[in-house]
Amino acid sequence: TVEFCGHIFVSDKRALVPRPETEELVELLLSALGSQKSDVSIADVGTGSGVIALSLAAKLPAARITAIDISDDALALARENAEKLGLSERVRFNQGDLFQNITERFDLIVANLPYVSSRARSSLSREVLHDPAVALFGGEEGDEMIRQLVNEAPPRLATGGLLALEIGMGQMPALAEALAQKNYHDIESKTDYAGTPRFLLARYG
């Protein structure tokens, strides 16, 4: 088990244990939503054990939240956490690759996708490698899945909708440029508590 945003989440080898940076991301989202908090539609892409979706559900009782993951094991764990926290009726779970099987539009799309380069495997600690590869490696460069999300998100964002990404070290400049090339605006980089550029926020439409 692990405590996150004041809640205890079940975690095991099937899904990542939440890291402090992810809790920071939730705090950033609550701040960025501002007055939209009362009735907002949210998609958590790559939900893993569900920590982002369920933390937002607990903080935003009127929000409509969809948690998406390609892994059946991850979604089973997220559903277990939702039931444990009494939030099963608040979050819809969807199995698919990014926006596969998704047709609606959202005010907020948040994604903590794998962002580690597969080339870095030999330098990772044993603790990190305990996590499943599908939850760690984003491709040879590391940011391939994030770039795919950047490309696919515009039709799934409401006008002026917010895209929020947790990214890897050194990935910010190239990903910010990728967002600009796809006509996102109000692109912001946010640092984590260690001062590392860790989050990208951008709006579309």
JSON list of C-alpha atoms in Angstrom, two decimals:
[
{"chain": "A", "resi": 1, "resn": "THR", "atom": "CA", "xyz": [0.00, 0.00, 0.00]},
{"chain": "A", "resi": 2, "resn": "VAL", "atom": "CA", "xyz": [1.04, 3.63, -0.45]},
{"chain": "A", "resi": 3, "resn": "GLU", "atom": "CA", "xyz": [-0.35, 6.92, 0.81]},
{"chain": "A", "resi": 4, "resn": "PHE", "atom": "CA", "xyz": [-1.11, 9.51, -1.88]},
{"chain": "A", "resi": 5, "resn": "CYS", "atom": "CA", "xyz": [-2.93, 12.81, -1.47]},
{"chain": "A", "resi": 6, "resn": "GLY", "atom": "CA", "xyz": [-4.12, 11.63, 1.93]},
{"chain": "A", "resi": 7, "resn": "HIS", "atom": "CA", "xyz": [-5.54, 8.35, 0.58]},
{"chain": "A", "resi": 8, "resn": "ILE", "atom": "CA", "xyz": [-4.16, 4.84, 0.89]},
{"chain": "A", "resi": 9, "resn": "PHE", "atom": "CA", "xyz": [-3.79, 3.07, -2.44]},
{"chain": "A", "resi": 10, "resn": "VAL", "atom": "CA", "xyz": [-3.17, -0.60, -3.06]},
{"chain": "A", "resi": 11, "resn": "SER", "atom": "CA", "xyz": [-0.14, -1.16, -5.29]},
{"chain": "A", "resi": 12, "resn": "ASP", "atom": "CA", "xyz": [1.79, -4.21, -6.41]},
{"chain": "A", "resi": 13, "resn": "LYS", "atom": "CA", "xyz": [4.18, -5.36, -9.13]},
{"chain": "A", "resi": 14, "resn": "ARG", "atom": "CA", "xyz": [1.54, -4.83, -11.80]},
{"chain": "A", "resi": 15, "resn": "ALA", "atom": "CA", "xyz": [1.59, -1.03, -11.57]},
{"chain": "A", "resi": 16, "resn": "LEU", "atom": "CA", "xyz": [3.82, 1.83, -10.56]},
{"chain": "A", "resi": 17, "resn": "VAL", "atom": "CA", "xyz": [3.88, 3.04, -6.98]},
{"chain": "A", "resi": 18, "resn": "PRO", "atom": "CA", "xyz": [2.93, 6.73, -7.09]},
{"chain": "A", "resi": 19, "resn": "ARG", "atom": "CA", "xyz": [5.92, 9.06, -6.92]},
{"chain": "A", "resi": 20, "resn": "PRO", "atom": "CA", "xyz": [6.00, 12.50, -5.27]},
{"chain": "A", "resi": 21, "resn": "GLU", "atom": "CA", "xyz": [6.00, 14.19, -8.70]},
{"chain": "A", "resi": 22, "resn": "THR", "atom": "CA", "xyz": [2.58, 12.73, -9.44]},
{"chain": "A", "resi": 23, "resn": "GLU", "atom": "CA", "xyz": [1.13, 14.22, -6.28]},
{"chain": "A", "resi": 24, "resn": "GLU", "atom": "CA", "xyz": [2.56, 17.57, -7.38]},
{"chain": "A", "resi": 25, "resn": "LEU", "atom": "CA", "xyz": [0.78, 17.13, -10.70]},
{"chain": "A", "resi": 26, "resn": "VAL", "atom": "CA", "xyz": [-2.57, 16.67, -8.96]},
{"chain": "A", "resi": 27, "resn": "GLU", "atom": "CA", "xyz": [-1.99, 19.88, -7.01]},
{"chain": "A", "resi": 28, "resn": "LEU", "atom": "CA", "xyz": [-1.14, 21.73, -10.23]},
{"chain": "A", "resi": 29, "resn": "LEU", "atom": "CA", "xyz": [-4.31, 20.47, -11.87]},
{"chain": "A", "resi": 30, "resn": "LEU", "atom": "CA", "xyz": [-6.53, 21.60, -9.02]},
{"chain": "A", "resi": 31, "resn": "SER", "atom": "CA", "xyz": [-4.96, 25.05, -9.24]},
{"chain": "A", "resi": 32, "resn": "ALA", "atom": "CA", "xyz": [-5.21, 25.22, -13.05]},
{"chain": "A", "resi": 33, "resn": "LEU", "atom": "CA", "xyz": [-8.87, 24.22, -13.10]},
{"chain": "A", "resi": 34, "resn": "GLY", "atom": "CA", "xyz": [-9.82, 27.15, -10.92]},
{"chain": "A", "resi": 35, "resn": "SER", "atom": "CA", "xyz": [-13.51, 28.00, -11.30]},
{"chain": "A", "resi": 36, "resn": "GLN", "atom": "CA", "xyz": [-14.09, 24.98, -13.56]},
{"chain": "A", "resi": 37, "resn": "LYS", "atom": "CA", "xyz": [-13.89, 22.67, -10.55]},
{"chain": "A", "resi": 38, "resn": "SER", "atom": "CA", "xyz": [-17.67, 22.46, -10.04]},
{"chain": "A", "resi": 39, "resn": "ASP", "atom": "CA", "xyz": [-18.48, 20.55, -13.23]},
{"chain": "A", "resi": 40, "resn": "VAL", "atom": "CA", "xyz": [-15.52, 19.40, -15.28]},
{"chain": "A", "resi": 41, "resn": "SER", "atom": "CA", "xyz": [-14.92, 16.40, -17.53]},
{"chain": "A", "resi": 42, "resn": "ILE", "atom": "CA", "xyz": [-11.53, 14.74, -17.07]},
{"chain": "A", "resi": 43, "resn": "ALA", "atom": "CA", "xyz": [-9.62, 11.94, -18.79]},
{"chain": "A", "resi": 44, "resn": "ASP", "atom": "CA", "xyz": [-6.67, 10.34, -17.02]},
{"chain": "A", "resi": 45, "resn": "VAL", "atom": "CA", "xyz": [-4.70, 8.58, -19.76]},
{"chain": "A", "resi": 46, "resn": "GLY", "atom": "CA", "xyz": [-2.37, 5.85, -18.57]},
{"chain": "A", "resi": 47, "resn": "THR", "atom": "CA", "xyz": [-4.08, 5.76, -15.19]},
{"chain": "A", "resi": 48, "resn": "GLY", "atom": "CA", "xyz": [-2.03, 2.86, -13.78]},
{"chain": "A", "resi": 49, "resn": "SER", "atom": "CA", "xyz": [-3.23, 2.21, -10.24]},
{"chain": "A", "resi": 50, "resn": "GLY", "atom": "CA", "xyz": [-5.66, 5.12, -10.58]},
{"chain": "A", "resi": 51, "resn": "VAL", "atom": "CA", "xyz": [-4.03, 7.60, -8.24]},
{"chain": "A", "resi": 52, "resn": "ILE", "atom": "CA", "xyz": [-4.58, 10.70, -10.38]},
{"chain": "A", "resi": 53, "resn": "ALA", "atom": "CA", "xyz": [-8.17, 9.89, -11.39]},
{"chain": "A", "resi": 54, "resn": "LEU", "atom": "CA", "xyz": [-9.19, 8.87, -7.88]},
{"chain": "A", "resi": 55, "resn": "SER", "atom": "CA", "xyz": [-7.46, 11.78, -6.16]},
{"chain": "A", "resi": 56, "resn": "LEU", "atom": "CA", "xyz": [-9.26, 14.18, -8.51]},
{"chain": "A", "resi": 57, "resn": "ALA", "atom": "CA", "xyz": [-12.54, 12.35, -7.93]},
{"chain": "A", "resi": 58, "resn": "ALA", "atom": "CA", "xyz": [-12.13, 12.78, -4.18]},
{"chain": "A", "resi": 59, "resn": "LYS", "atom": "CA", "xyz": [-11.30, 16.49, -4.53]},
{"chain": "A", "resi": 60, "resn": "LEU", "atom": "CA", "xyz": [-13.86, 17.30, -7.26]},
{"chain": "A", "resi": 61, "resn": "PRO", "atom": "CA", "xyz": [-17.15, 15.62, -6.32]},
{"chain": "A", "resi": 62, "resn": "ALA", "atom": "CA", "xyz": [-19.02, 17.00, -9.35]},
{"chain": "A", "resi": 63, "resn": "ALA", "atom": "CA", "xyz": [-16.38, 16.07, -11.93]},
{"chain": "A", "resi": 64, "resn": "ARG", "atom": "CA", "xyz": [-16.96, 13.43, -14.60]},
{"chain": "A", "resi": 65, "resn": "ILE", "atom": "CA", "xyz": [-13.81, 11.32, -14.75]},
{"chain": "A", "resi": 66, "resn": "THR", "atom": "CA", "xyz": [-12.66, 8.63, -17.18]},
{"chain": "A", "resi": 67, "resn": "ALA", "atom": "CA", "xyz": [-9.58, 6.55, -16.33]},
{"chain": "A", "resi": 68, "resn": "ILE", "atom": "CA", "xyz": [-7.88, 4.95, -19.34]},
{"chain": "A", "resi": 69, "resn": "ASP", "atom": "CA", "xyz": [-5.16, 2.32, -19.54]},
{"chain": "A", "resi": 70, "resn": "ILE", "atom": "CA", "xyz": [-3.98, -0.23, -22.08]},
{"chain": "A", "resi": 71, "resn": "SER", "atom": "CA", "xyz": [-3.31, -2.77, -19.32]},
{"chain": "A", "resi": 72, "resn": "ASP", "atom": "CA", "xyz": [-6.14, -4.92, -17.96]},
{"chain": "A", "resi": 73, "resn": "ASP", "atom": "CA", "xyz": [-4.04, -5.58, -14.84]},
{"chain": "A", "resi": 74, "resn": "ALA", "atom": "CA", "xyz": [-3.61, -1.86, -14.20]},
{"chain": "A", "resi": 75, "resn": "LEU", "atom": "CA", "xyz": [-7.33, -1.22, -14.59]},
{"chain": "A", "resi": 76, "resn": "ALA", "atom": "CA", "xyz": [-8.14, -4.09, -12.23]},
{"chain": "A", "resi": 77, "resn": "LEU", "atom": "CA", "xyz": [-5.88, -2.48, -9.64]},
{"chain": "A", "resi": 78, "resn": "ALA", "atom": "CA", "xyz": [-7.43, 0.95, -10.26]},
{"chain": "A", "resi": 79, "resn": "ARG", "atom": "CA", "xyz": [-10.91, -0.49, -9.81]},
{"chain": "A", "resi": 80, "resn": "GLU", "atom": "CA", "xyz": [-9.77, -2.15, -6.56]},
{"chain": "A", "resi": 81, "resn": "ASN", "atom": "CA", "xyz": [-8.54, 1.21, -5.30]},
{"chain": "A", "resi": 82, "resn": "ALA", "atom": "CA", "xyz": [-11.77, 2.92, -6.39]},
{"chain": "A", "resi": 83, "resn": "GLU", "atom": "CA", "xyz": [-13.83, 0.38, -4.47]},
{"chain": "A", "resi": 84, "resn": "LYS", "atom": "CA", "xyz": [-11.62, 0.68, -1.41]},
{"chain": "A", "resi": 85, "resn": "LEU", "atom": "CA", "xyz": [-12.05, 4.47, -1.42]},
{"chain": "A", "resi": 86, "resn": "GLY", "atom": "CA", "xyz": [-15.78, 4.41, -2.13]},
{"chain": "A", "resi": 87, "resn": "LEU", "atom": "CA", "xyz": [-15.27, 6.06, -5.52]},
{"chain": "A", "resi": 88, "resn": "SER", "atom": "CA", "xyz": [-16.37, 3.27, -7.85]},
{"chain": "A", "resi": 89, "resn": "GLU", "atom": "CA", "xyz": [-19.44, 5.23, -8.97]},
{"chain": "A", "resi": 90, "resn": "ARG", "atom": "CA", "xyz": [-17.42, 8.37, -9.61]},
{"chain": "A", "resi": 91, "resn": "VAL", "atom": "CA", "xyz": [-14.91, 7.09, -12.17]},
{"chain": "A", "resi": 92, "resn": "ARG", "atom": "CA", "xyz": [-15.50, 5.28, -15.46]},
{"chain": "A", "resi": 93, "resn": "PHE", "atom": "CA", "xyz": [-12.74, 2.86, -16.49]},
{"chain": "A", "resi": 94, "resn": "ASN", "atom": "CA", "xyz": [-11.83, 2.30, -20.12]},
{"chain": "A", "resi": 95, "resn": "GLN", "atom": "CA", "xyz": [-9.37, -0.24, -21.53]},
{"chain": "A", "resi": 96, "resn": "GLY", "atom": "CA", "xyz": [-7.59, 0.96, -24.65]},
{"chain": "A", "resi": 97, "resn": "ASP", "atom": "CA", "xyz": [-4.51, 2.47, -26.25]},
{"chain": "A", "resi": 98, "resn": "LEU", "atom": "CA", "xyz": [-4.69, 6.22, -25.52]},
{"chain": "A", "resi": 99, "resn": "PHE", "atom": "CA", "xyz": [-8.04, 7.39, -26.99]},
{"chain": "A", "resi": 100, "resn": "GLN", "atom": "CA", "xyz": [-9.08, 4.08, -28.48]},
{"chain": "A", "resi": 101, "resn": "ASN", "atom": "CA", "xyz": [-12.83, 3.59, -27.85]},
{"chain": "A", "resi": 102, "resn": "ILE", "atom": "CA", "xyz": [-13.15, 7.21, -26.65]},
{"chain": "A", "resi": 103, "resn": "THR", "atom": "CA", "xyz": [-15.50, 9.55, -28.51]},
{"chain": "A", "resi": 104, "resn": "GLU", "atom": "CA", "xyz": [-16.30, 12.35, -26.06]},
{"chain": "A", "resi": 105, "resn": "ARG", "atom": "CA", "xyz": [-14.40, 15.57, -25.43]},
{"chain": "A", "resi": 106, "resn": "PHE", "atom": "CA", "xyz": [-12.86, 16.62, -22.12]},
{"chain": "A", "resi": 107, "resn": "ASP", "atom": "CA", "xyz": [-12.10, 19.87, -20.31]},
{"chain": "A", "resi": 108, "resn": "LEU", "atom": "CA", "xyz": [-8.92, 18.28, -18.98]},
{"chain": "A", "resi": 109, "resn": "ILE", "atom": "CA", "xyz": [-6.74, 15.46, -20.26]},
{"chain": "A", "resi": 110, "resn": "VAL", "atom": "CA", "xyz": [-3.96, 14.46, -17.88]},
{"chain": "A", "resi": 111, "resn": "ALA", "atom": "CA", "xyz": [-1.33, 11.87, -18.68]},
{"chain": "A", "resi": 112, "resn": "ASN", "atom": "CA", "xyz": [1.52, 10.33, -16.73]},
{"chain": "A", "resi": 113, "resn": "LEU", "atom": "CA", "xyz": [2.69, 8.08, -19.54]},
{"chain": "A", "resi": 114, "resn": "PRO", "atom": "CA", "xyz": [5.93, 6.07, -19.66]},
{"chain": "A", "resi": 115, "resn": "TYR", "atom": "CA", "xyz": [8.75, 8.47, -20.50]},
{"chain": "A", "resi": 116, "resn": "VAL", "atom": "CA", "xyz": [11.95, 6.50, -19.88]},
{"chain": "A", "resi": 117, "resn": "SER", "atom": "CA", "xyz": [14.14, 5.71, -22.90]},
{"chain": "A", "resi": 118, "resn": "SER", "atom": "CA", "xyz": [14.54, 1.99, -23.54]},
{"chain": "A", "resi": 119, "resn": "ARG", "atom": "CA", "xyz": [18.24, 2.71, -24.03]},
{"chain": "A", "resi": 120, "resn": "ALA", "atom": "CA", "xyz": [18.48, 3.65, -20.34]},
{"chain": "A", "resi": 121, "resn": "ARG", "atom": "CA", "xyz": [17.41, 0.23, -19.10]},
{"chain": "A", "resi": 122, "resn": "SER", "atom": "CA", "xyz": [20.91, -0.78, -17.98]},
{"chain": "A", "resi": 123, "resn": "SER", "atom": "CA", "xyz": [21.28, 2.36, -15.82]},
{"chain": "A", "resi": 124, "resn": "LEU", "atom": "CA", "xyz": [18.03, 1.95, -13.87]},
{"chain": "A", "resi": 125, "resn": "SER", "atom": "CA", "xyz": [17.92, 0.75, -10.29]},
{"chain": "A", "resi": 126, "resn": "ARG", "atom": "CA", "xyz": [16.59, -2.67, -9.41]},
{"chain": "A", "resi": 127, "resn": "GLU", "atom": "CA", "xyz": [13.70, -0.99, -7.58]},
{"chain": "A", "resi": 128, "resn": "VAL", "atom": "CA", "xyz": [12.62, 0.89, -10.69]},
{"chain": "A", "resi": 129, "resn": "LEU", "atom": "CA", "xyz": [13.00, -2.18, -12.91]},
{"chain": "A", "resi": 130, "resn": "HIS", "atom": "CA", "xyz": [10.59, -4.00, -10.59]},
{"chain": "A", "resi": 131, "resn": "ASP", "atom": "CA", "xyz": [7.83, -2.01, -12.32]},
{"chain": "A", "resi": 132, "resn": "PRO", "atom": "CA", "xyz": [6.43, -3.56, -15.52]},
{"chain": "A", "resi": 133, "resn": "ALA", "atom": "CA", "xyz": [8.19, -2.47, -18.70]},
{"chain": "A", "resi": 134, "resn": "VAL", "atom": "CA", "xyz": [4.92, -1.22, -20.23]},
{"chain": "A", "resi": 135, "resn": "ALA", "atom": "CA", "xyz": [4.69, 1.31, -17.38]},
{"chain": "A", "resi": 136, "resn": "LEU", "atom": "CA", "xyz": [8.29, 2.49, -17.70]},
{"chain": "A", "resi": 137, "resn": "PHE", "atom": "CA", "xyz": [9.55, 2.70, -21.26]},
{"chain": "A", "resi": 138, "resn": "GLY", "atom": "CA", "xyz": [8.11, 5.17, -23.75]},
{"chain": "A", "resi": 139, "resn": "GLY", "atom": "CA", "xyz": [10.24, 4.03, -26.68]},
{"chain": "A", "resi": 140, "resn": "GLU", "atom": "CA", "xyz": [13.81, 4.37, -27.84]},
{"chain": "A", "resi": 141, "resn": "GLU", "atom": "CA", "xyz": [13.85, 8.12, -27.18]},
{"chain": "A", "resi": 142, "resn": "GLY", "atom": "CA", "xyz": [11.48, 7.91, -24.22]},
{"chain": "A", "resi": 143, "resn": "ASP", "atom": "CA", "xyz": [8.93, 10.50, -25.34]},
{"chain": "A", "resi": 144, "resn": "GLU", "atom": "CA", "xyz": [7.28, 8.63, -28.23]},
{"chain": "A", "resi": 145, "resn": "MET", "atom": "CA", "xyz": [4.05, 7.85, -26.35]},
{"chain": "A", "resi": 146, "resn": "ILE", "atom": "CA", "xyz": [3.76, 11.42, -25.12]},
{"chain": "A", "resi": 147, "resn": "ARG", "atom": "CA", "xyz": [4.18, 12.72, -28.66]},
{"chain": "A", "resi": 148, "resn": "GLN", "atom": "CA", "xyz": [1.48, 10.36, -29.86]},
{"chain": "A", "resi": 149, "resn": "LEU", "atom": "CA", "xyz": [-0.84, 11.70, -27.17]},
{"chain": "A", "resi": 150, "resn": "VAL", "atom": "CA", "xyz": [-0.04, 15.29, -28.16]},
{"chain": "A", "resi": 151, "resn": "ASN", "atom": "CA", "xyz": [-1.04, 14.42, -31.73]},
{"chain": "A", "resi": 152, "resn": "GLU", "atom": "CA", "xyz": [-4.24, 12.57, -30.79]},
{"chain": "A", "resi": 153, "resn": "ALA", "atom": "CA", "xyz": [-5.56, 14.83, -28.02]},
{"chain": "A", "resi": 154, "resn": "PRO", "atom": "CA", "xyz": [-6.95, 17.86, -29.95]},
{"chain": "A", "resi": 155, "resn": "PRO", "atom": "CA", "xyz": [-10.20, 16.20, -31.13]},
{"chain": "A", "resi": 156, "resn": "ARG", "atom": "CA", "xyz": [-10.75, 14.93, -27.59]},
{"chain": "A", "resi": 157, "resn": "LEU", "atom": "CA", "xyz": [-10.32, 18.34, -25.94]},
{"chain": "A", "resi": 158, "resn": "ALA", "atom": "CA", "xyz": [-13.18, 20.78, -25.46]},
{"chain": "A", "resi": 159, "resn": "THR", "atom": "CA", "xyz": [-12.59, 24.31, -26.72]},
{"chain": "A", "resi": 160, "resn": "GLY", "atom": "CA", "xyz": [-9.88, 25.80, -24.52]},
{"chain": "A", "resi": 161, "resn": "GLY", "atom": "CA", "xyz": [-9.35, 22.41, -22.88]},
{"chain": "A", "resi": 162, "resn": "LEU", "atom": "CA", "xyz": [-6.23, 21.72, -20.84]},
{"chain": "A", "resi": 163, "resn": "LEU", "atom": "CA", "xyz": [-3.64, 19.04, -21.60]},
{"chain": "A", "resi": 164, "resn": "ALA", "atom": "CA", "xyz": [-1.34, 18.25, -18.66]},
{"chain": "A", "resi": 165, "resn": "LEU", "atom": "CA", "xyz": [1.70, 16.01, -19.01]},
{"chain": "A", "resi": 166, "resn": "GLU", "atom": "CA", "xyz": [4.25, 14.57, -16.63]},
{"chain": "A", "resi": 167, "resn": "ILE", "atom": "CA", "xyz": [7.50, 14.27, -18.59]},
{"chain": "A", "resi": 168, "resn": "GLY", "atom": "CA", "xyz": [11.05, 13.01, -18.21]},
{"chain": "A", "resi": 169, "resn": "MET", "atom": "CA", "xyz": [14.21, 14.94, -17.47]},
{"chain": "A", "resi": 170, "resn": "GLY", "atom": "CA", "xyz": [15.46, 16.87, -20.50]},
{"chain": "A", "resi": 171, "resn": "GLN", "atom": "CA", "xyz": [12.28, 16.33, -22.53]},
{"chain": "A", "resi": 172, "resn": "MET", "atom": "CA", "xyz": [10.66, 19.72, -21.95]},
{"chain": "A", "resi": 173, "resn": "PRO", "atom": "CA", "xyz": [12.10, 21.83, -24.83]},
{"chain": "A", "resi": 174, "resn": "ALA", "atom": "CA", "xyz": [11.32, 19.31, -27.58]},
{"chain": "A", "resi": 175, "resn": "LEU", "atom": "CA", "xyz": [7.86, 18.49, -26.25]},
{"chain": "A", "resi": 176, "resn": "ALA", "atom": "CA", "xyz": [6.98, 22.16, -25.82]},
{"chain": "A", "resi": 177, "resn": "GLU", "atom": "CA", "xyz": [7.95, 22.67, -29.47]},
{"chain": "A", "resi": 178, "resn": "ALA", "atom": "CA", "xyz": [5.82, 19.68, -30.47]},
{"chain": "A", "resi": 179, "resn": "LEU", "atom": "CA", "xyz": [2.84, 21.24, -28.69]},
{"chain": "A", "resi": 180, "resn": "ALA", "atom": "CA", "xyz": [3.40, 24.58, -30.44]},
{"chain": "A", "resi": 181, "resn": "GLN", "atom": "CA", "xyz": [3.60, 22.87, -33.84]},
{"chain": "A", "resi": 182, "resn": "LYS", "atom": "CA", "xyz": [0.21, 21.25, -33.19]},
{"chain": "A", "resi": 183, "resn": "ASN", "atom": "CA", "xyz": [-1.33, 24.68, -32.42]},
{"chain": "A", "resi": 184, "resn": "TYR", "atom": "CA", "xyz": [-1.61, 24.31, -28.66]},
{"chain": "A", "resi": 185, "resn": "HIS", "atom": "CA", "xyz": [-1.34, 27.61, -26.81]},
{"chain": "A", "resi": 186, "resn": "ASP", "atom": "CA", "xyz": [-0.66, 28.93, -23.31]},
{"chain": "A", "resi": 187, "resn": "ILE", "atom": "CA", "xyz": [2.13, 26.35, -23.06]},
{"chain": "A", "resi": 188, "resn": "GLU", "atom": "CA", "xyz": [3.68, 26.31, -19.59]},
{"chain": "A", "resi": 189, "resn": "SER", "atom": "CA", "xyz": [6.52, 24.34, -18.07]},
{"chain": "A", "resi": 190, "resn": "LYS", "atom": "CA", "xyz": [6.38, 23.64, -14.35]},
{"chain": "A", "resi": 191, "resn": "THR", "atom": "CA", "xyz": [9.20, 22.33, -12.17]},
{"chain": "A", "resi": 192, "resn": "ASP", "atom": "CA", "xyz": [8.95, 19.69, -9.47]},
{"chain": "A", "resi": 193, "resn": "TYR", "atom": "CA", "xyz": [10.10, 20.18, -5.90]},
{"chain": "A", "resi": 194, "resn": "ALA", "atom": "CA", "xyz": [13.65, 19.35, -6.99]},
{"chain": "A", "resi": 195, "resn": "GLY", "atom": "CA", "xyz": [13.61, 22.15, -9.57]},
{"chain": "A", "resi": 196, "resn": "THR", "atom": "CA", "xyz": [13.47, 19.79, -12.58]},
{"chain": "A", "resi": 197, "resn": "PRO", "atom": "CA", "xyz": [11.12, 20.72, -15.46]},
{"chain": "A", "resi": 198, "resn": "ARG", "atom": "CA", "xyz": [8.63, 17.91, -14.92]},
{"chain": "A", "resi": 199, "resn": "PHE", "atom": "CA", "xyz": [5.20, 19.08, -16.11]},
{"chain": "A", "resi": 200, "resn": "LEU", "atom": "CA", "xyz": [3.87, 20.63, -19.31]},
{"chain": "A", "resi": 201, "resn": "LEU", "atom": "CA", "xyz": [0.50, 22.34, -19.42]},
{"chain": "A", "resi": 202, "resn": "ALA", "atom": "CA", "xyz": [-1.11, 23.55, -22.65]},
{"chain": "A", "resi": 203, "resn": "ARG", "atom": "CA", "xyz": [-4.55, 24.51, -23.96]},
{"chain": "A", "resi": 204, "resn": "TYR", "atom": "CA", "xyz": [-6.16, 23.83, -27.29]},
{"chain": "A", "resi": 205, "resn": "GLY", "atom": "CA", "xyz": [-8.83, 25.63, -29.28]}
]
